[in-house]
Amino acid sequence: MVVVFVLVAVAVLALLAGVHRYVWRRLIGDTTARGSLARRVGTVAAFVLPLLTVGALVSSRSGVPFPVQQVLAWPGYLWLAALLYLTLALLVGEAVRPLLSRFLARRAAARQTAPVDVSVGAPAVQVPAAAEPGPATDGSTRTDPAPDTEAPAPPVADPSRRLFVARAVGGAAALAGLGTVGLGTYGVLRGPRTKRITVRLAGLPRSAHGFRIAVVSDIHLGPILGRAHTRRVVDAINATSPDLVAVVGDLVDGSVADLGPAAEPLAGLEARHGSYFVTGNHEYFSGAAEWVDHVRELGLHPLENARVEIAGFDLAGVNDVAGESEGQGPDFARALGDRDRGRASVLLAHQPVVIDDAVEYGVGLQLSGHTHGGQLWPGNLVAELANPTVAGYERYGDTQLYVSRGAGAWGPPVRVGAPSDITVVELASPQA
């Protein structure tokens, strides 16, 4: 097992080194002169930025003081996202590069072979007519050489043209890659947008028709997203005037000691039937028991493999599957085993992969998060391999599943193709 881990680690490091080498070559090596200030600065950045990324990833799990984590997180995680989109943009540029080079070469050749424009009034130039073969002055027969009909040789590649192409393609790739990261960062820091869906729930009485649950997941408070982000999330939820708030895991990336103050605005959540919380996998990296106690102090109701009756339906919650390593994994029998299956039911479960258990226990609607919708395109393609649903609504037999993209971001505070959201789920009664 150790050998496999080492081999995987070496392969990943080799891949990252190769990608950094490729990005340096296209953005710095091909576009700057040796010994220039630009090359020296770019080369230093090519070594320092990946070190900051490693530092950001390691510090969050190694007990490094929280202020140091905050210093490393911004440049380290942002470079991780920038590296992805710079690489993708440069790979697209590989297809553009030969086309641009060929276009410039043809234009240069066309200029060289263009006819001379003789202005009006210029002195006439006598062009001798082609001489007919005839006797030479020495009495021999003269034969003129045949005209050269072969196409001219292609022009030799111009170093200045190569430099222009390298700079044009590299500059466009840098603009596209860094621009994508910038817009994705703005989307996260701006705060989540509100979505609304209506779900017809079997067994829901007419009296509960129109019941609204504000679903929020994956807030990911940490060294980058802090108290201000929590306030944005709380304000967005309260603006919807929900009947109930469901926080479905991955609230934090750090300890209560470091992030307790950042979570305090959650005490301001307003809902007629209260706010409920279930653990996500990141809570088990951050001290789940302490966080469960802390959110309870903030006025949220943790559902640890438990169930409550809410306005005509059962609301249940299960621990995340990551809790199995601590003997605190999901227990569906405890949460749902003895309930009246004739009643409508809503299950809070962080990961959508437990949908099969929800189907087995006759759950009407499961609310989940975890996937971030892929967060960074094309991460959604990877997320699809590990999750039955990456984002949005799907039906599995008689059980419905809704997966939120989440309100924050893990690692890079960047989202591309997967905007953050808070979803208001309005329950509809078949009797209405």
Short mmCIF file of C-alpha atoms in Angstrom, two decimals:
data_model
loop_
_atom_site.label_atom_id
_atom_site.label_comp_id
_atom_site.label_asym_id
_atom_site.label_seq_id
_atom_site.Cartn_x
_atom_site.Cartn_y
_atom_site.Cartn_z
CA MET A 1 0.00 0.00 0.00
CA VAL A 2 2.82 2.39 0.87
CA VAL A 3 4.57 1.58 -2.40
CA VAL A 4 1.41 2.38 -4.38
CA PHE A 5 1.01 5.68 -2.54
CA VAL A 6 4.63 6.62 -3.25
CA LEU A 7 4.30 5.73 -6.93
CA VAL A 8 1.11 7.78 -7.26
CA ALA A 9 2.73 10.72 -5.48
CA VAL A 10 5.78 10.57 -7.77
CA ALA A 11 3.54 10.39 -10.85
CA VAL A 12 1.53 13.41 -9.73
CA LEU A 13 4.67 15.42 -9.00
CA ALA A 14 6.13 14.49 -12.36
CA LEU A 15 2.93 15.55 -14.11
CA LEU A 16 2.86 18.89 -12.29
CA ALA A 17 6.53 19.49 -13.08
CA GLY A 18 5.89 18.75 -16.75
CA VAL A 19 2.89 21.08 -16.88
CA HIS A 20 4.83 23.90 -15.21
CA ARG A 21 7.71 23.38 -17.64
CA TYR A 22 5.32 23.57 -20.59
CA VAL A 23 3.61 26.75 -19.31
CA TRP A 24 6.99 28.39 -18.60
CA ARG A 25 8.28 27.56 -22.07
CA ARG A 26 5.25 28.94 -23.92
CA LEU A 27 4.67 32.02 -21.77
CA ILE A 28 8.26 32.90 -20.81
CA GLY A 29 10.88 30.92 -22.71
CA ASP A 30 9.43 31.52 -26.19
CA THR A 31 8.51 35.17 -25.65
CA THR A 32 11.44 36.73 -23.77
CA ALA A 33 15.14 37.19 -24.40
CA ARG A 34 17.75 35.36 -22.37
CA GLY A 35 18.95 37.40 -19.44
CA SER A 36 16.08 39.88 -19.69
CA LEU A 37 14.24 41.09 -16.62
CA ALA A 38 10.99 39.60 -17.87
CA ARG A 39 12.54 36.16 -18.18
CA ARG A 40 14.14 36.34 -14.75
CA VAL A 41 10.85 37.40 -13.11
CA GLY A 42 8.86 34.75 -14.99
CA THR A 43 11.33 32.02 -14.07
CA VAL A 44 11.24 32.96 -10.39
CA ALA A 45 7.43 32.93 -10.48
CA ALA A 46 7.46 29.49 -12.12
CA PHE A 47 9.29 28.14 -9.05
CA VAL A 48 7.66 30.18 -6.29
CA LEU A 49 3.98 29.82 -7.26
CA PRO A 50 3.89 26.00 -7.18
CA LEU A 51 5.69 26.07 -3.84
CA LEU A 52 2.96 28.36 -2.49
CA THR A 53 0.34 25.94 -3.80
CA VAL A 54 1.98 23.03 -2.01
CA GLY A 55 2.24 25.17 1.11
CA ALA A 56 -1.46 26.06 0.97
CA LEU A 57 -2.48 22.41 0.58
CA VAL A 58 -0.16 21.11 3.31
CA SER A 59 -0.67 23.88 5.87
CA SER A 60 -4.39 23.22 6.26
CA ARG A 61 -3.70 19.66 7.42
CA SER A 62 -0.47 20.09 9.37
CA GLY A 63 -1.42 22.41 12.24
CA VAL A 64 0.24 25.51 10.78
CA PRO A 65 -0.95 28.69 12.56
CA PHE A 66 -4.10 30.02 10.94
CA PRO A 67 -2.61 33.43 9.95
CA VAL A 68 0.08 31.57 7.99
CA GLN A 69 -2.61 29.50 6.27
CA GLN A 70 -4.35 32.71 5.24
CA VAL A 71 -1.13 34.15 3.78
CA LEU A 72 -0.46 31.01 1.75
CA ALA A 73 -4.03 30.32 0.68
CA TRP A 74 -4.74 33.22 -1.66
CA PRO A 75 -1.72 32.97 -4.01
CA GLY A 76 -1.37 29.21 -3.63
CA TYR A 77 -4.94 28.24 -4.45
CA LEU A 78 -5.42 30.92 -7.10
CA TRP A 79 -2.33 29.68 -8.93
CA LEU A 80 -3.81 26.17 -8.92
CA ALA A 81 -6.83 27.47 -10.84
CA ALA A 82 -4.69 29.72 -13.05
CA LEU A 83 -2.44 26.79 -13.97
CA LEU A 84 -5.45 24.78 -15.12
CA TYR A 85 -6.85 27.45 -17.42
CA LEU A 86 -3.49 28.68 -18.69
CA THR A 87 -2.68 25.11 -19.71
CA LEU A 88 -6.03 24.63 -21.44
CA ALA A 89 -5.69 27.96 -23.26
CA LEU A 90 -2.14 27.17 -24.37
CA LEU A 91 -3.22 23.77 -25.68
CA VAL A 92 -5.86 25.50 -27.79
CA GLY A 93 -3.11 27.87 -28.90
CA GLU A 94 -1.12 24.93 -30.26
CA ALA A 95 -3.76 24.55 -32.96
CA VAL A 96 -3.78 28.29 -33.70
CA ARG A 97 0.02 28.69 -33.81
CA PRO A 98 0.72 26.95 -37.19
CA LEU A 99 -2.31 28.64 -38.81
CA LEU A 100 -1.11 32.08 -37.75
CA SER A 101 2.46 31.31 -38.87
CA ARG A 102 1.26 30.16 -42.30
CA PHE A 103 -0.94 33.21 -42.73
CA LEU A 104 1.92 35.60 -41.92
CA ALA A 105 4.33 33.74 -44.20
CA ARG A 106 1.93 33.92 -47.12
CA ARG A 107 1.29 37.60 -46.57
CA ALA A 108 5.04 38.27 -46.49
CA ALA A 109 5.54 36.26 -49.67
CA ALA A 110 2.69 38.12 -51.40
CA ARG A 111 4.32 41.46 -50.57
CA GLN A 112 7.67 40.32 -52.00
CA THR A 113 6.17 39.21 -55.34
CA ALA A 114 3.73 42.12 -55.81
CA PRO A 115 4.15 43.97 -59.22
CA VAL A 116 5.91 47.35 -59.24
CA ASP A 117 3.53 50.28 -59.59
CA VAL A 118 4.90 52.63 -62.30
CA SER A 119 3.63 56.15 -61.66
CA VAL A 120 2.28 58.34 -64.47
CA GLY A 121 4.96 60.63 -65.86
CA ALA A 122 7.84 58.40 -64.89
CA PRO A 123 10.45 57.94 -67.58
CA ALA A 124 9.76 55.00 -69.79
CA VAL A 125 12.02 52.03 -69.46
CA GLN A 126 12.81 50.12 -72.60
CA VAL A 127 12.54 46.40 -72.04
CA PRO A 128 14.33 44.46 -74.76
CA ALA A 129 12.27 41.82 -76.50
CA ALA A 130 13.32 38.23 -76.19
CA ALA A 131 15.93 37.51 -78.82
CA GLU A 132 15.23 34.87 -81.41
CA PRO A 133 17.75 32.07 -81.73
CA GLY A 134 20.24 32.99 -84.44
CA PRO A 135 23.82 32.80 -85.43
CA ALA A 136 26.27 34.02 -82.90
CA THR A 137 29.00 36.44 -83.82
CA ASP A 138 31.44 33.56 -84.00
CA GLY A 139 29.23 31.79 -86.60
CA SER A 140 27.82 29.18 -84.22
CA THR A 141 24.14 28.78 -83.52
CA ARG A 142 23.05 30.53 -80.30
CA THR A 143 20.52 28.84 -78.06
CA ASP A 144 19.07 30.84 -75.14
CA PRO A 145 18.30 28.95 -71.94
CA ALA A 146 14.67 27.99 -71.33
CA PRO A 147 12.80 30.27 -68.99
CA ASP A 148 12.64 29.11 -65.35
CA THR A 149 9.05 27.96 -64.70
CA GLU A 150 9.58 26.50 -61.20
CA ALA A 151 7.84 28.13 -58.19
CA PRO A 152 10.09 30.20 -55.97
CA ALA A 153 11.42 28.47 -52.85
CA PRO A 154 9.41 29.14 -49.71
CA PRO A 155 10.80 31.96 -47.62
CA VAL A 156 13.03 31.02 -44.73
CA ALA A 157 11.26 31.33 -41.37
CA ASP A 158 11.75 34.83 -40.01
CA PRO A 159 12.91 34.90 -36.35
CA SER A 160 10.93 38.10 -35.78
CA ARG A 161 7.83 36.37 -37.16
CA ARG A 162 8.31 33.41 -34.84
CA LEU A 163 8.63 35.77 -31.88
CA PHE A 164 5.50 37.65 -32.93
CA VAL A 165 3.50 34.40 -33.16
CA ALA A 166 4.79 33.19 -29.78
CA ARG A 167 3.88 36.47 -28.12
CA ALA A 168 0.49 36.73 -29.80
CA VAL A 169 -0.55 33.18 -28.90
CA GLY A 170 0.96 33.36 -25.42
CA GLY A 171 -0.62 36.73 -24.70
CA ALA A 172 -4.03 35.56 -25.86
CA ALA A 173 -3.73 32.40 -23.75
CA ALA A 174 -2.70 34.40 -20.69
CA LEU A 175 -5.59 36.81 -21.19
CA ALA A 176 -8.10 33.98 -21.61
CA GLY A 177 -6.77 31.87 -18.72
CA LEU A 178 -6.33 34.65 -16.18
CA GLY A 179 -9.54 36.34 -17.27
CA THR A 180 -11.44 33.11 -16.66
CA VAL A 181 -9.96 32.82 -13.17
CA GLY A 182 -10.75 36.46 -12.43
CA LEU A 183 -14.40 36.11 -13.40
CA GLY A 184 -14.67 32.83 -11.49
CA THR A 185 -13.23 34.45 -8.37
CA TYR A 186 -15.65 37.36 -8.63
CA GLY A 187 -18.53 34.89 -8.85
CA VAL A 188 -17.53 33.29 -5.53
CA LEU A 189 -16.79 36.51 -3.64
CA ARG A 190 -20.00 38.12 -4.91
CA GLY A 191 -21.96 35.44 -3.06
CA PRO A 192 -24.41 32.74 -4.13
CA ARG A 193 -27.45 33.41 -6.28
CA THR A 194 -30.89 32.12 -5.31
CA LYS A 195 -32.64 29.40 -7.30
CA ARG A 196 -36.20 28.16 -6.85
CA ILE A 197 -37.71 24.79 -7.68
CA THR A 198 -41.02 23.12 -6.89
CA VAL A 199 -41.10 19.45 -5.88
CA ARG A 200 -44.32 17.45 -5.74
CA LEU A 201 -43.99 15.30 -2.62
CA ALA A 202 -46.09 12.17 -2.13
CA GLY A 203 -47.94 12.07 1.18
CA LEU A 204 -47.61 15.80 1.83
CA PRO A 205 -50.89 17.10 3.33
CA ARG A 206 -52.70 20.04 1.83
CA SER A 207 -51.83 22.09 4.92
CA ALA A 208 -48.10 21.86 4.06
CA HIS A 209 -48.55 22.80 0.40
CA GLY A 210 -46.09 25.57 -0.49
CA PHE A 211 -43.71 24.82 2.41
CA ARG A 212 -40.33 26.39 1.50
CA ILE A 213 -36.95 24.91 2.45
CA ALA A 214 -33.85 27.04 1.84
CA VAL A 215 -31.08 24.55 0.99
CA VAL A 216 -27.45 25.62 1.37
CA SER A 217 -24.38 23.40 1.23
CA ASP A 218 -20.61 23.60 0.94
CA ILE A 219 -20.10 27.06 2.39
CA HIS A 220 -16.47 26.06 3.11
CA LEU A 221 -15.42 28.69 5.62
CA GLY A 222 -11.64 28.63 5.83
CA PRO A 223 -8.51 30.72 5.33
CA ILE A 224 -10.07 32.50 2.32
CA LEU A 225 -13.84 32.61 2.88
CA GLY A 226 -14.61 33.99 6.31
CA ARG A 227 -17.14 35.96 8.31
CA ALA A 228 -18.05 38.33 5.45
CA HIS A 229 -18.91 35.35 3.26
CA THR A 230 -21.10 33.85 6.00
CA ARG A 231 -22.92 37.16 6.27
CA ARG A 232 -23.58 37.19 2.51
CA VAL A 233 -24.99 33.66 2.70
CA VAL A 234 -27.21 34.45 5.70
CA ASP A 235 -28.53 37.63 4.09
CA ALA A 236 -29.35 35.75 0.87
CA ILE A 237 -31.21 33.03 2.79
CA ASN A 238 -33.17 35.45 4.97
CA ALA A 239 -34.21 37.43 1.90
CA THR A 240 -36.21 34.38 0.74
CA SER A 241 -38.24 34.21 3.99
CA PRO A 242 -38.03 30.40 4.15
CA ASP A 243 -40.09 28.16 6.40
CA LEU A 244 -37.00 26.05 7.17
CA VAL A 245 -33.26 26.25 6.50
CA ALA A 246 -31.26 23.10 5.67
CA VAL A 247 -27.45 23.32 5.90
CA VAL A 248 -26.34 20.08 4.27
CA GLY A 249 -22.68 19.77 5.18
CA ASP A 250 -19.18 21.07 4.45
CA LEU A 251 -19.71 24.23 6.42
CA VAL A 252 -16.03 24.59 7.32
CA ASP A 253 -12.42 23.77 6.49
CA GLY A 254 -10.78 24.25 9.86
CA SER A 255 -11.21 24.07 13.59
CA VAL A 256 -13.71 25.83 15.81
CA ALA A 257 -10.80 27.69 17.40
CA ASP A 258 -9.84 29.22 14.04
CA LEU A 259 -13.22 29.56 12.36
CA GLY A 260 -15.73 29.87 15.19
CA PRO A 261 -16.00 33.66 14.75
CA ALA A 262 -16.45 33.25 10.99
CA ALA A 263 -19.47 31.02 11.56
CA GLU A 264 -21.17 33.32 14.09
CA PRO A 265 -23.45 35.10 11.57
CA LEU A 266 -25.33 31.78 11.22
CA ALA A 267 -27.02 32.74 14.47
CA GLY A 268 -28.92 35.31 12.41
CA LEU A 269 -30.71 32.75 10.22
CA GLU A 270 -34.47 33.33 10.27
CA ALA A 271 -36.99 30.58 9.52
CA ARG A 272 -40.40 29.81 10.98
CA HIS A 273 -39.55 26.17 11.65
CA GLY A 274 -35.85 26.65 12.45
CA SER A 275 -32.52 25.75 10.84
CA TYR A 276 -31.09 22.22 10.62
CA PHE A 277 -27.58 20.93 10.00
CA VAL A 278 -25.95 17.67 8.92
CA THR A 279 -22.25 16.94 8.69
CA GLY A 280 -20.24 16.78 5.50
CA ASN A 281 -16.95 15.05 4.84
CA HIS A 282 -14.96 18.22 5.60
CA GLU A 283 -16.42 18.42 9.10
CA TYR A 284 -14.65 15.14 9.84
CA PHE A 285 -11.36 16.73 8.73
CA SER A 286 -12.02 19.65 11.08
CA GLY A 287 -13.34 18.16 14.33
CA ALA A 288 -16.95 17.17 13.66
CA ALA A 289 -17.98 16.78 17.30
CA GLU A 290 -16.80 20.29 18.17
CA TRP A 291 -18.57 21.76 15.16
CA VAL A 292 -21.82 19.98 15.96
CA ASP A 293 -21.72 21.51 19.42
CA HIS A 294 -20.84 24.93 18.02
CA VAL A 295 -23.64 25.12 15.47
CA ARG A 296 -26.05 24.04 18.19
CA GLU A 297 -24.85 27.02 20.23
CA LEU A 298 -25.56 29.23 17.20
CA GLY A 299 -29.17 28.07 17.15
CA LEU A 300 -29.04 25.37 14.46
CA HIS A 301 -30.43 21.88 15.12
CA PRO A 302 -27.96 19.11 14.22
CA LEU A 303 -29.56 15.94 12.86
CA GLU A 304 -27.12 13.15 13.66
CA ASN A 305 -28.88 10.10 12.22
CA ALA A 306 -32.09 11.54 13.60
CA ARG A 307 -35.60 12.56 12.55
CA VAL A 308 -38.12 15.22 13.55
CA GLU A 309 -41.72 15.88 12.51
CA ILE A 310 -42.20 19.17 10.69
CA ALA A 311 -45.58 20.56 9.56
CA GLY A 312 -46.97 17.34 8.16
CA PHE A 313 -43.79 15.61 6.97
CA ASP A 314 -40.74 13.86 8.44
CA LEU A 315 -37.40 15.68 8.26
CA ALA A 316 -34.46 13.30 8.71
CA GLY A 317 -30.71 13.75 8.59
CA VAL A 318 -27.79 11.33 8.40
CA ASN A 319 -24.11 11.79 9.11
CA ASP A 320 -21.73 11.91 6.19
CA VAL A 321 -20.09 8.70 5.00
CA ALA A 322 -16.69 10.15 5.98
CA GLY A 323 -17.78 9.68 9.60
CA GLU A 324 -17.45 5.92 9.21
CA SER A 325 -13.73 6.25 9.96
CA GLU A 326 -14.72 7.57 13.40
CA GLY A 327 -17.62 5.20 13.95
CA GLN A 328 -20.04 8.04 13.22
CA GLY A 329 -21.19 7.19 9.70
CA PRO A 330 -24.73 7.34 8.32
CA ASP A 331 -27.29 5.15 10.09
CA PHE A 332 -30.45 4.99 8.00
CA ALA A 333 -32.11 2.45 10.25
CA ARG A 334 -31.80 4.79 13.20
CA ALA A 335 -32.95 7.85 11.26
CA LEU A 336 -35.72 6.25 9.20
CA GLY A 337 -36.28 2.67 10.23
CA ASP A 338 -39.36 3.02 12.44
CA ARG A 339 -41.19 5.84 10.70
CA ASP A 340 -44.66 5.73 9.13
CA ARG A 341 -43.97 5.39 5.40
CA GLY A 342 -47.35 6.87 4.65
CA ARG A 343 -46.04 10.28 5.71
CA ALA A 344 -44.08 12.52 3.38
CA SER A 345 -40.34 12.58 4.08
CA VAL A 346 -37.35 14.79 3.35
CA LEU A 347 -33.79 13.56 3.98
CA LEU A 348 -30.74 15.76 4.49
CA ALA A 349 -27.60 13.88 3.39
CA HIS A 350 -24.40 15.62 2.31
CA GLN A 351 -23.35 13.22 -0.45
CA PRO A 352 -25.72 12.16 -3.24
CA VAL A 353 -24.12 8.69 -3.32
CA VAL A 354 -26.40 7.54 -0.49
CA ILE A 355 -29.44 7.81 -2.76
CA ASP A 356 -29.74 4.01 -2.93
CA ASP A 357 -30.24 3.87 0.84
CA ALA A 358 -32.79 6.66 0.59
CA VAL A 359 -34.72 4.64 -2.02
CA GLU A 360 -34.59 1.55 0.18
CA TYR A 361 -36.10 3.44 3.13
CA GLY A 362 -38.83 5.03 1.06
CA VAL A 363 -37.61 8.64 1.25
CA GLY A 364 -39.64 11.06 -0.85
CA LEU A 365 -36.96 13.74 -1.35
CA GLN A 366 -33.22 13.78 -0.61
CA LEU A 367 -31.39 17.12 -0.40
CA SER A 368 -27.61 16.97 -0.92
CA GLY A 369 -24.51 18.94 -1.91
CA HIS A 370 -20.86 17.85 -1.96
CA THR A 371 -20.22 17.98 -5.71
CA HIS A 372 -19.97 21.78 -6.16
CA GLY A 373 -21.37 21.05 -9.62
CA GLY A 374 -17.78 20.30 -10.58
CA GLN A 375 -16.68 23.83 -9.46
CA LEU A 376 -13.99 24.18 -12.15
CA TRP A 377 -14.89 23.06 -15.66
CA PRO A 378 -14.15 20.37 -16.82
CA GLY A 379 -14.31 19.12 -13.23
CA ASN A 380 -17.96 18.29 -13.77
CA LEU A 381 -16.84 15.41 -16.00
CA VAL A 382 -14.79 13.99 -13.13
CA ALA A 383 -17.62 14.57 -10.63
CA GLU A 384 -19.98 12.60 -12.86
CA LEU A 385 -17.78 9.53 -12.44
CA ALA A 386 -18.21 9.53 -8.65
CA ASN A 387 -21.75 10.85 -8.15
CA PRO A 388 -25.16 9.75 -9.43
CA THR A 389 -26.17 13.40 -9.88
CA VAL A 390 -23.73 16.30 -10.07
CA ALA A 391 -26.21 19.16 -9.80
CA GLY A 392 -29.92 19.79 -9.98
CA TYR A 393 -32.95 17.53 -9.85
CA GLU A 394 -33.29 13.84 -10.76
CA ARG A 395 -35.64 11.03 -9.86
CA TYR A 396 -34.64 7.55 -8.70
CA GLY A 397 -37.73 5.36 -8.60
CA ASP A 398 -40.14 6.94 -6.14
CA THR A 399 -37.34 9.00 -4.53
CA GLN A 400 -36.44 12.45 -5.77
CA LEU A 401 -32.93 13.90 -5.41
CA TYR A 402 -31.86 17.53 -5.52
CA VAL A 403 -28.15 18.38 -5.44
CA SER A 404 -27.05 21.95 -4.72
CA ARG A 405 -23.85 23.34 -6.28
CA GLY A 406 -23.03 24.89 -2.91
CA ALA A 407 -22.52 28.44 -1.69
CA GLY A 408 -18.73 28.50 -1.41
CA ALA A 409 -15.67 26.88 -2.92
CA TRP A 410 -13.02 24.42 -1.81
CA GLY A 411 -9.38 25.20 -2.55
CA PRO A 412 -9.32 27.93 -5.21
CA PRO A 413 -12.04 30.52 -4.51
CA VAL A 414 -13.01 30.14 -8.15
CA ARG A 415 -16.00 28.67 -9.97
CA VAL A 416 -16.16 28.16 -13.72
CA GLY A 417 -19.27 26.68 -15.31
CA ALA A 418 -20.77 25.89 -11.88
CA PRO A 419 -22.05 29.07 -10.22
CA SER A 420 -22.70 28.94 -6.48
CA ASP A 421 -26.28 28.80 -5.33
CA ILE A 422 -28.83 28.72 -2.55
CA THR A 423 -31.96 26.85 -3.56
CA VAL A 424 -35.46 27.41 -2.23
CA VAL A 425 -37.29 24.09 -2.57
CA GLU A 426 -41.06 24.58 -2.46
CA LEU A 427 -42.96 21.43 -1.55
CA ALA A 428 -46.21 20.77 -3.40
CA SER A 429 -48.98 18.55 -2.08
CA PRO A 430 -50.67 16.13 -4.50
CA GLN A 431 -53.93 17.07 -2.76
CA ALA A 432 -53.62 20.75 -3.60
#
